[in-house]
Amino acid sequence: MDKFYAAVAGGLFMLFLTPLVHPLAKRLESISRRVYKSKPVVVHVERDPSIIWSGYPNWIGASVWLPELPDDAPDHPTDWYQWAQPLGGSDAGLTVLKVSITSRDIAAILVEPPKIRSSPLPIGDPPKGIVATCPVGGAEMNPRRIHVDLEWGTTSWVDPDEEFMKALNLSLAPGETEQFHIYARANAGRYQWRLELPLLVDGRRQIIQIDDEGEPFVTYGTSDFSEFLWHGDQWVARQGA
């Protein structure tokens, strides 16, 4: 019987103590983050299309700018970016990024449209290089994303229905992750660019620098160049190219 009363007393004590200890623990955690300059959220930006589209069907096409037309190309379009880089290539028409935000604690996060730092680059006269495209069939992928118009220098949130939306509001539990995409498009020209992504985390401003491992991204438009389509084992010039 003594053990029973001791267990009841212990339960009541913990019930009384928890509301007092929990705010203190939260306060100590907050102080610890400030002392060690630990941010309440961790942001990762993925550049590799083979990781961005991992698990998706093979119906996401790819276009890359290359200095000259190569002899062959990878079969899977999400491998084209990694293949084109050693050849001096860059994205053509579209650069896709995937952003993951992971919270270390309960956090309210507002993700606003980023500020773009973009500048045009020369393409030559006549334009140097070609655009190589891996066309695929299937449904078009329209995830929730930030749309970046490199020619106009604008950024905006777009939902899966292709409608403009307000800044993204998130409420994350400790260890929880939210993901979204960034689509940077160019129809013509050549651009080098970076993004400054503003987050408001529990009322505190945080700016995330988004670039290509310390260097600016480079994206070409497609309308200035001859375009060649990869059909199985050969290149076919796009009609009118």
GROMACS .gro file of C-alpha atoms in nm:
model
  241
    1MET     CA    1   0.000   0.000   0.000
    2ASP     CA    2   0.290   0.234   0.080
    3LYS     CA    3   0.422   0.177  -0.273
    4PHE     CA    4   0.080   0.269  -0.414
    5TYR     CA    5   0.067   0.597  -0.221
    6ALA     CA    6   0.427   0.672  -0.322
    7ALA     CA    7   0.342   0.616  -0.690
    8VAL     CA    8   0.037   0.842  -0.664
    9ALA     CA    9   0.239   1.112  -0.488
   10GLY     CA   10   0.511   1.085  -0.753
   11GLY     CA   11   0.255   1.119  -1.032
   12LEU     CA   12   0.097   1.424  -0.871
   13PHE     CA   13   0.440   1.579  -0.818
   14MET     CA   14   0.534   1.533  -1.186
   15LEU     CA   15   0.194   1.668  -1.292
   16PHE     CA   16   0.262   1.979  -1.086
   17LEU     CA   17   0.626   2.012  -1.191
   18THR     CA   18   0.590   1.968  -1.570
   19PRO     CA   19   0.418   2.305  -1.639
   20LEU     CA   20   0.700   2.473  -1.448
   21VAL     CA   21   0.992   2.284  -1.600
   22HIS     CA   22   0.879   2.293  -1.965
   23PRO     CA   23   0.891   2.674  -2.007
   24LEU     CA   24   1.227   2.677  -1.828
   25ALA     CA   25   1.366   2.412  -2.063
   26LYS     CA   26   1.238   2.607  -2.362
   27ARG     CA   27   1.402   2.923  -2.228
   28LEU     CA   28   1.734   2.746  -2.169
   29GLU     CA   29   1.721   2.599  -2.520
   30SER     CA   30   1.658   2.945  -2.666
   31ILE     CA   31   1.950   3.092  -2.468
   32SER     CA   32   2.174   2.805  -2.577
   33ARG     CA   33   2.091   2.868  -2.944
   34ARG     CA   34   2.185   3.236  -2.907
   35VAL     CA   35   2.509   3.160  -2.720
   36TYR     CA   36   2.624   2.905  -2.976
   37LYS     CA   37   2.470   3.097  -3.268
   38SER     CA   38   2.254   2.798  -3.356
   39LYS     CA   39   1.964   2.891  -3.584
   40PRO     CA   40   1.616   2.750  -3.508
   41VAL     CA   41   1.575   2.622  -3.866
   42VAL     CA   42   1.812   2.453  -4.109
   43VAL     CA   43   1.773   2.520  -4.482
   44HIS     CA   44   1.913   2.295  -4.755
   45VAL     CA   45   1.897   2.380  -5.126
   46GLU     CA   46   1.934   2.087  -5.367
   47ARG     CA   47   2.082   2.152  -5.712
   48ASP     CA   48   2.113   1.802  -5.862
   49PRO     CA   49   1.805   1.712  -6.075
   50SER     CA   50   1.864   1.340  -6.020
   51ILE     CA   51   1.806   1.400  -5.647
   52ILE     CA   52   1.534   1.664  -5.688
   53TRP     CA   53   1.323   1.425  -5.899
   54SER     CA   54   1.426   1.102  -5.727
   55GLY     CA   55   1.130   0.863  -5.717
   56TYR     CA   56   0.938   1.041  -5.994
   57PRO     CA   57   0.856   0.870  -6.326
   58ASN     CA   58   1.094   0.925  -6.616
   59TRP     CA   59   0.882   1.197  -6.778
   60ILE     CA   60   1.065   1.512  -6.668
   61GLY     CA   61   1.251   1.650  -6.968
   62ALA     CA   62   1.581   1.835  -6.972
   63SER     CA   63   1.741   2.107  -7.184
   64VAL     CA   64   2.104   2.214  -7.159
   65TRP     CA   65   2.321   2.463  -7.342
   66LEU     CA   66   2.644   2.313  -7.480
   67PRO     CA   67   2.934   2.473  -7.668
   68GLU     CA   68   2.890   2.211  -7.942
   69LEU     CA   69   2.675   1.908  -8.018
   70PRO     CA   70   2.820   1.592  -7.855
   71ASP     CA   71   2.812   1.243  -8.006
   72ASP     CA   72   2.565   1.095  -7.757
   73ALA     CA   73   2.371   1.168  -7.436
   74PRO     CA   74   2.246   0.993  -7.120
   75ASP     CA   75   1.919   0.802  -7.145
   76HIS     CA   76   1.770   0.950  -6.827
   77PRO     CA   77   1.695   1.325  -6.852
   78THR     CA   78   1.763   1.393  -6.484
   79ASP     CA   79   2.126   1.291  -6.546
   80TRP     CA   80   2.174   1.556  -6.815
   81TYR     CA   81   2.286   1.838  -6.588
   82GLN     CA   82   2.570   1.635  -6.434
   83TRP     CA   83   2.666   1.509  -6.781
   84ALA     CA   84   2.669   1.858  -6.935
   85GLN     CA   85   2.884   2.026  -6.668
   86PRO     CA   86   3.221   1.871  -6.767
   87LEU     CA   87   3.138   1.959  -7.129
   88GLY     CA   88   3.107   2.327  -7.039
   89GLY     CA   89   2.727   2.313  -7.034
   90SER     CA   90   2.459   2.497  -6.837
   91ASP     CA   91   2.083   2.479  -6.788
   92ALA     CA   92   1.875   2.601  -7.081
   93GLY     CA   93   1.526   2.743  -7.039
   94LEU     CA   94   1.482   2.631  -6.679
   95THR     CA   95   1.686   2.582  -6.362
   96VAL     CA   96   1.510   2.384  -6.087
   97LEU     CA   97   1.607   2.387  -5.719
   98LYS     CA   98   1.447   2.210  -5.423
   99VAL     CA   99   1.443   2.377  -5.082
  100SER     CA  100   1.410   2.181  -4.756
  101ILE     CA  101   1.341   2.366  -4.429
  102THR     CA  102   1.389   2.162  -4.110
  103SER     CA  103   1.298   2.302  -3.769
  104ARG     CA  104   1.497   2.233  -3.453
  105ASP     CA  105   1.203   2.345  -3.238
  106ILE     CA  106   0.839   2.443  -3.271
  107ALA     CA  107   0.852   2.732  -3.517
  108ALA     CA  108   0.620   2.955  -3.716
  109ILE     CA  109   0.791   3.037  -4.047
  110LEU     CA  110   0.695   3.282  -4.318
  111VAL     CA  111   0.874   3.223  -4.651
  112GLU     CA  112   0.853   3.533  -4.868
  113PRO     CA  113   0.944   3.565  -5.239
  114PRO     CA  114   1.320   3.601  -5.272
  115LYS     CA  115   1.517   3.897  -5.398
  116ILE     CA  116   1.697   3.814  -5.722
  117ARG     CA  117   2.050   3.931  -5.798
  118SER     CA  118   2.070   3.881  -6.175
  119SER     CA  119   2.275   4.018  -6.462
  120PRO     CA  120   2.269   3.934  -6.836
  121LEU     CA  121   2.574   3.788  -7.006
  122PRO     CA  122   2.673   3.808  -7.374
  123ILE     CA  123   2.576   3.518  -7.601
  124GLY     CA  124   2.776   3.616  -7.910
  125ASP     CA  125   2.674   3.728  -8.257
  126PRO     CA  126   2.583   3.482  -8.396
  127PRO     CA  127   2.506   3.309  -8.064
  128LYS     CA  128   2.767   3.055  -7.964
  129GLY     CA  129   2.665   2.697  -7.888
  130ILE     CA  130   2.349   2.488  -7.917
  131VAL     CA  131   2.061   2.374  -7.699
  132ALA     CA  132   2.028   1.998  -7.648
  133THR     CA  133   1.691   1.867  -7.530
  134CYS     CA  134   1.571   1.533  -7.398
  135PRO     CA  135   1.196   1.533  -7.471
  136VAL     CA  136   0.970   1.304  -7.268
  137GLY     CA  137   0.599   1.231  -7.245
  138GLY     CA  138   0.372   1.222  -6.943
  139ALA     CA  139   0.204   1.470  -6.714
  140GLU     CA  140   0.372   1.805  -6.652
  141MET     CA  141   0.507   1.852  -6.301
  142ASN     CA  142   0.360   2.159  -6.131
  143PRO     CA  143   0.467   2.153  -5.765
  144ARG     CA  144   0.419   2.442  -5.524
  145ARG     CA  145   0.710   2.665  -5.607
  146ILE     CA  146   0.873   3.005  -5.632
  147HIS     CA  147   0.870   3.124  -5.993
  148VAL     CA  148   1.173   3.331  -6.094
  149ASP     CA  149   1.152   3.522  -6.423
  150LEU     CA  150   1.513   3.591  -6.515
  151GLU     CA  151   1.427   3.825  -6.802
  152TRP     CA  152   1.197   4.049  -6.595
  153GLY     CA  153   1.382   4.003  -6.267
  154THR     CA  154   1.067   3.908  -6.073
  155THR     CA  155   0.987   3.634  -5.821
  156SER     CA  156   0.650   3.505  -5.697
  157TRP     CA  157   0.487   3.208  -5.529
  158VAL     CA  158   0.283   2.975  -5.754
  159ASP     CA  159   0.058   2.690  -5.639
  160PRO     CA  160   0.011   2.352  -5.819
  161ASP     CA  161  -0.287   2.501  -6.007
  162GLU     CA  162  -0.059   2.764  -6.162
  163GLU     CA  163  -0.222   3.039  -5.955
  164PHE     CA  164  -0.022   3.308  -5.777
  165MET     CA  165  -0.027   3.269  -5.398
  166LYS     CA  166   0.074   3.473  -5.096
  167ALA     CA  167   0.393   3.413  -4.901
  168LEU     CA  168   0.416   3.059  -4.764
  169ASN     CA  169   0.317   3.016  -4.397
  170LEU     CA  170   0.458   2.711  -4.217
  171SER     CA  171   0.414   2.574  -3.866
  172LEU     CA  172   0.676   2.307  -3.795
  173ALA     CA  173   0.729   2.074  -3.500
  174PRO     CA  174   1.082   1.982  -3.385
  175GLY     CA  175   1.253   1.773  -3.654
  176GLU     CA  176   0.976   1.836  -3.909
  177THR     CA  177   1.072   1.927  -4.267
  178GLU     CA  178   0.882   2.120  -4.535
  179GLN     CA  179   0.990   2.125  -4.901
  180PHE     CA  180   0.917   2.336  -5.207
  181HIS     CA  181   1.073   2.404  -5.547
  182ILE     CA  182   1.225   2.704  -5.721
  183TYR     CA  183   1.180   2.735  -6.099
  184ALA     CA  184   1.404   2.994  -6.265
  185ARG     CA  185   1.307   3.049  -6.630
  186ALA     CA  186   1.461   3.229  -6.926
  187ASN     CA  187   1.322   3.235  -7.279
  188ALA     CA  188   1.606   3.431  -7.438
  189GLY     CA  189   1.955   3.548  -7.348
  190ARG     CA  190   2.195   3.424  -7.083
  191TYR     CA  191   2.188   3.511  -6.713
  192GLN     CA  192   2.398   3.468  -6.404
  193TRP     CA  193   2.198   3.496  -6.086
  194ARG     CA  194   2.165   3.439  -5.713
  195LEU     CA  195   1.871   3.456  -5.472
  196GLU     CA  196   1.826   3.601  -5.124
  197LEU     CA  197   1.541   3.409  -4.960
  198PRO     CA  198   1.381   3.598  -4.667
  199LEU     CA  199   1.244   3.388  -4.380
  200LEU     CA  200   1.058   3.521  -4.079
  201VAL     CA  201   1.112   3.262  -3.804
  202ASP     CA  202   0.907   3.332  -3.490
  203GLY     CA  203   0.923   3.702  -3.574
  204ARG     CA  204   1.300   3.707  -3.635
  205ARG     CA  205   1.434   3.784  -3.982
  206GLN     CA  206   1.669   3.538  -4.149
  207ILE     CA  207   1.810   3.572  -4.504
  208ILE     CA  208   1.916   3.256  -4.688
  209GLN     CA  209   2.171   3.302  -4.964
  210ILE     CA  210   2.098   3.069  -5.256
  211ASP     CA  211   2.376   3.019  -5.509
  212ASP     CA  212   2.567   2.742  -5.684
  213GLU     CA  213   2.820   2.645  -5.417
  214GLY     CA  214   2.938   3.003  -5.381
  215GLU     CA  215   2.914   3.087  -5.750
  216PRO     CA  216   2.617   3.235  -5.939
  217PHE     CA  217   2.386   3.007  -6.132
  218VAL     CA  218   2.402   3.040  -6.511
  219THR     CA  219   2.085   2.982  -6.716
  220TYR     CA  220   2.046   3.023  -7.092
  221GLY     CA  221   1.729   3.101  -7.280
  222THR     CA  222   1.645   2.866  -7.567
  223SER     CA  223   1.510   3.097  -7.838
  224ASP     CA  224   1.850   3.228  -7.952
  225PHE     CA  225   2.007   2.890  -8.028
  226SER     CA  226   1.967   2.599  -8.265
  227GLU     CA  227   1.799   2.315  -8.076
  228PHE     CA  228   1.860   1.942  -8.115
  229LEU     CA  229   1.641   1.666  -7.970
  230TRP     CA  230   1.781   1.335  -7.846
  231HIS     CA  231   1.575   1.047  -7.984
  232GLY     CA  232   1.709   0.720  -7.849
  233ASP     CA  233   2.047   0.709  -8.019
  234GLN     CA  234   2.065   1.014  -8.245
  235TRP     CA  235   2.020   1.390  -8.258
  236VAL     CA  236   1.736   1.542  -8.457
  237ALA     CA  237   1.723   1.914  -8.531
  238ARG     CA  238   1.404   2.072  -8.407
  239GLN     CA  239   1.196   2.196  -8.699
  240GLY     CA  240   1.276   2.559  -8.766
  241ALA     CA  241   1.602   2.539  -8.569
   0.00000   0.00000   0.00000
